[in-house]
PDB file of C-alpha atoms in Angstrom:
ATOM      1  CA  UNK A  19       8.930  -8.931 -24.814  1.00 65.00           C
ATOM      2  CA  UNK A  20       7.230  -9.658 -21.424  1.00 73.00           C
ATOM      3  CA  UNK A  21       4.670  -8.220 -19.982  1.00 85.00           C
ATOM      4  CA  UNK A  22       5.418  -6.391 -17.048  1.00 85.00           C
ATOM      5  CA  UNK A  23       3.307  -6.749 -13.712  1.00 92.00           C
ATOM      6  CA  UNK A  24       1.942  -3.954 -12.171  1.00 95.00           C
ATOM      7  CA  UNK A  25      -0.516  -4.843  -9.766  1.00 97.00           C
ATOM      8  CA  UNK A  26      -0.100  -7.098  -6.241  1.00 98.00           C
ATOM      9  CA  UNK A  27      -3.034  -8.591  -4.631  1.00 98.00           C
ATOM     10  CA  UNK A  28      -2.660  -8.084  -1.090  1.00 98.00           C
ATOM     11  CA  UNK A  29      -4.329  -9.107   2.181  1.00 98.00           C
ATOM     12  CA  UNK A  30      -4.181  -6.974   5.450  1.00 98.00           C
ATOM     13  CA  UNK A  31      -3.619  -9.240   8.360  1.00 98.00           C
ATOM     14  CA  UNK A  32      -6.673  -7.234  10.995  1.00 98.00           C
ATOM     15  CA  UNK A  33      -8.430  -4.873   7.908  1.00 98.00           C
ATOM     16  CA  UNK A  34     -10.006  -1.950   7.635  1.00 98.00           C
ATOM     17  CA  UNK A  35     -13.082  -1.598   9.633  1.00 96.00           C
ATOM     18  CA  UNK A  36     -15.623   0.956   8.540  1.00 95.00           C
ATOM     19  CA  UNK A  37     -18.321   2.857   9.780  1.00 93.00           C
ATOM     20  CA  UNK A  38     -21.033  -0.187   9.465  1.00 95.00           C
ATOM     21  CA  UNK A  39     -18.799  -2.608  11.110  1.00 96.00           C
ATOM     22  CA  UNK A  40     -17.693  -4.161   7.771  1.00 97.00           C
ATOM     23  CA  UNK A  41     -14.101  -5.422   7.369  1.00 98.00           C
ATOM     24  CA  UNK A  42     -12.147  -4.934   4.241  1.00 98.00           C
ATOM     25  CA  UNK A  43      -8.781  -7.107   4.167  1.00 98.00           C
ATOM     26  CA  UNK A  44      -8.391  -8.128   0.423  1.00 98.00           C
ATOM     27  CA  UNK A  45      -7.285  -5.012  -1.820  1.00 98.00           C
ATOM     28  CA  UNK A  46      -4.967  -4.420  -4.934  1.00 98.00           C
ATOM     29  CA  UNK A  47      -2.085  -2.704  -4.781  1.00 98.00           C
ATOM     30  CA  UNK A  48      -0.713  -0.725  -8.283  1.00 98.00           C
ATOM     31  CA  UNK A  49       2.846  -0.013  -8.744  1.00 97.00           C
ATOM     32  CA  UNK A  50       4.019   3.397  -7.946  1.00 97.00           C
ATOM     33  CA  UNK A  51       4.856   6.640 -10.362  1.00 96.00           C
ATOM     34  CA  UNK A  52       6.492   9.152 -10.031  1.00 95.00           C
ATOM     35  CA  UNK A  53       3.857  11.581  -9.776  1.00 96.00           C
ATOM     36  CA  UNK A  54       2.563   9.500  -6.540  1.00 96.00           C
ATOM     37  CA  UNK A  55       5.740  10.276  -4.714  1.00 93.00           C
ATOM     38  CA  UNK A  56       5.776  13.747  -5.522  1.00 95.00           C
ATOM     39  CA  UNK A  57       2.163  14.619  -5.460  1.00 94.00           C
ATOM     40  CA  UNK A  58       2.175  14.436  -1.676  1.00 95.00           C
ATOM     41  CA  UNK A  59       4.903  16.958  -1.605  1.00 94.00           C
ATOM     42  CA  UNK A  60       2.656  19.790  -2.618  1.00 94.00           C
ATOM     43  CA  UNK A  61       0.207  19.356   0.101  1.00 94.00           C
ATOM     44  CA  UNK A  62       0.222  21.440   3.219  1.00 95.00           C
ATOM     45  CA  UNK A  63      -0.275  17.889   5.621  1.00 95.00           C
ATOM     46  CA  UNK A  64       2.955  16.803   4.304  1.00 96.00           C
ATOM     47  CA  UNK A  65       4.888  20.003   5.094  1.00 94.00           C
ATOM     48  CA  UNK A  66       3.448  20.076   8.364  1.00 95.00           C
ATOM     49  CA  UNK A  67       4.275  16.176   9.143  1.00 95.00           C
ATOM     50  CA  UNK A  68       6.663  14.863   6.416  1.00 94.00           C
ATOM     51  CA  UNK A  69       5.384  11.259   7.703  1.00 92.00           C
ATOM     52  CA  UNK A  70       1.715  11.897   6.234  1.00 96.00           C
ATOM     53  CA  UNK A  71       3.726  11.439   2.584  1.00 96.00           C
ATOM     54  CA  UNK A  72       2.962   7.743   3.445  1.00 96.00           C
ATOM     55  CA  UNK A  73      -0.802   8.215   4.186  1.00 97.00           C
ATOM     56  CA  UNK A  74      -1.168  10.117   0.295  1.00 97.00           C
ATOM     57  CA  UNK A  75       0.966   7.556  -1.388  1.00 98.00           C
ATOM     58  CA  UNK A  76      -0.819   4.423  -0.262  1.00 98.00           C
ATOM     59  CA  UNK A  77      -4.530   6.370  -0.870  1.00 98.00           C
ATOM     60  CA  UNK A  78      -2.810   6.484  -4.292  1.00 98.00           C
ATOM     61  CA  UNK A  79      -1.713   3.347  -4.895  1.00 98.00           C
ATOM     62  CA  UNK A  80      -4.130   1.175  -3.305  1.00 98.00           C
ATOM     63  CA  UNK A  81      -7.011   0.758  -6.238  1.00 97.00           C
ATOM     64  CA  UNK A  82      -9.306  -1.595  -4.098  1.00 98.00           C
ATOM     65  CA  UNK A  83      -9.873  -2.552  -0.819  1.00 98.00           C
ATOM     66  CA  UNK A  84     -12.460  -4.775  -0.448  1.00 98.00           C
ATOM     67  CA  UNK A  85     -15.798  -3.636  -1.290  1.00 97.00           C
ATOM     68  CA  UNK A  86     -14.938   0.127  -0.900  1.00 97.00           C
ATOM     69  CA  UNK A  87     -15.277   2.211  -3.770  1.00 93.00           C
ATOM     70  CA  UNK A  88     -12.167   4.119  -3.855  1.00 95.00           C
ATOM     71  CA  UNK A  89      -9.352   4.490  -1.110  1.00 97.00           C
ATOM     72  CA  UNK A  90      -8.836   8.140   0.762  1.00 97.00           C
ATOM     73  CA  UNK A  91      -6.674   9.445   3.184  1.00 97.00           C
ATOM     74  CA  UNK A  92      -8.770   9.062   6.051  1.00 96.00           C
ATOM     75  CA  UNK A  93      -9.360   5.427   5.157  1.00 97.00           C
ATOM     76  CA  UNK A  94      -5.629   4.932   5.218  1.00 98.00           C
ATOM     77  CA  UNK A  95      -5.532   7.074   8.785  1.00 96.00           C
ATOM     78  CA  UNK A  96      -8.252   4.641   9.805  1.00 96.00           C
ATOM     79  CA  UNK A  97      -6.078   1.526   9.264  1.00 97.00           C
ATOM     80  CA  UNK A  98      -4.587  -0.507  12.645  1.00 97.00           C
ATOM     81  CA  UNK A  99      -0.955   0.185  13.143  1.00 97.00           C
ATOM     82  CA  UNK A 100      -0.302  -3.506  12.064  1.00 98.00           C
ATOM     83  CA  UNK A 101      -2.272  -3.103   8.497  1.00 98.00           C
ATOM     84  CA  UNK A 102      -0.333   0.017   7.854  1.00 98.00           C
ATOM     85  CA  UNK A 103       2.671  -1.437   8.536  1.00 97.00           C
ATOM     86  CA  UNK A 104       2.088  -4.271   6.436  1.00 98.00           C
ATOM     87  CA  UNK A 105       0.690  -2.212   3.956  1.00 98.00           C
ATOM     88  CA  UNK A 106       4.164   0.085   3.622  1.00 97.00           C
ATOM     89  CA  UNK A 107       6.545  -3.370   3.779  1.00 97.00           C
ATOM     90  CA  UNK A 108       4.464  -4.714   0.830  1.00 98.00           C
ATOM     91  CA  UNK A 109       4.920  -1.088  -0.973  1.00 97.00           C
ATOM     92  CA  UNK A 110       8.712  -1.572  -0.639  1.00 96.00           C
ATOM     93  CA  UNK A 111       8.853  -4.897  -1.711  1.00 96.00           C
ATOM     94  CA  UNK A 112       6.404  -4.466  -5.342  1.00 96.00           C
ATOM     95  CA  UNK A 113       8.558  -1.352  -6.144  1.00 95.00           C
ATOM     96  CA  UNK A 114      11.692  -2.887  -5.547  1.00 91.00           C
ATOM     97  CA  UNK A 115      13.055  -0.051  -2.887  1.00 83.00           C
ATOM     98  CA  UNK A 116      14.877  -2.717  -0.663  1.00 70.00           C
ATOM     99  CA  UNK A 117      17.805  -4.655  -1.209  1.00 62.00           C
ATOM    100  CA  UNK A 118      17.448  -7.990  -0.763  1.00 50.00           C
ATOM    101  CA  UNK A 119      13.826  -7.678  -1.375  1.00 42.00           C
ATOM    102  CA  UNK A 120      13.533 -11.149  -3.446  1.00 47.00           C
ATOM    103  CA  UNK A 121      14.956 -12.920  -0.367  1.00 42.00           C
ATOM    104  CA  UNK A 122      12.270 -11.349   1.902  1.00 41.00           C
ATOM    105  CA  UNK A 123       9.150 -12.998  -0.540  1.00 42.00           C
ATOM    106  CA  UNK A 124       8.124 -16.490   1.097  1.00 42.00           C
ATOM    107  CA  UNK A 125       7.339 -17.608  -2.341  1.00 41.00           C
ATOM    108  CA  UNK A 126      10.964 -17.243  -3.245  1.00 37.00           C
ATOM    109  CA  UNK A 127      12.504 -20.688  -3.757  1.00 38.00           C
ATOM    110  CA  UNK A 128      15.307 -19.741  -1.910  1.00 39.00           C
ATOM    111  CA  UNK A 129      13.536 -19.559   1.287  1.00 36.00           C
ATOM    112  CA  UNK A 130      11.716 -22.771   0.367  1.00 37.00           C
ATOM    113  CA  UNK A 131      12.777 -25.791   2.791  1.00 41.00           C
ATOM    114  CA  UNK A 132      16.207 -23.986   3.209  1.00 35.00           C
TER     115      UNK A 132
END
């Protein structure tokens, strides 16, 4: 049986500036349960903005992000609009919720010198 992979190193393509001026781009990225889709659901900033769902799911998922200790909510709000949008194409493409998501990977041989 093989062993199944279920964390992506990722890196953000501005980062995540803090509050002493230090960037973060490097992080992990876990692959997703159940519970971390449906978590969100319960809380009152999802039901008052259904797009905040996003904002709880990646503070889930994300286990590191550069030297940070852990990875909340407001760091996710904090991200630039390019990191977060990177950060919810690469959630997509580790869980598998796009078709044709193998075709989209540059490593992919089929997109090799094609």
């Amino acid at each position: 049986m093989g062993s199944v992979q279920t964390e992506f190193e990722f890196e953000l393509p501005k980062g995540y500036l803090d509050t002493a001026g230090n960037l973060h781009r490097k992080g992990i990225m876990r692959l997703s349960r159940a519970m971390d889709e449906i978590v969100p659901m319960r809380d009152p900033r999802v039901k008052a903005n259904p797009a905040y769902a996003t904002v709880i799911i990646l503070s889930r998922v994300i286990t590191r992000l550069g030297a940070l200790d852990s990875v909340s909510p407001n760091i996710i709000e904090g991200l630039f609009a390019c990191d977060l949008s990177y950060l919810q194409k690469f959630y997509r493409l580790i869980n598998e919720l796009e078709d044709g998501a193998e075709a989209e990977t540059p490593s992919s041989p089929e997109t090799q010198g094609s």
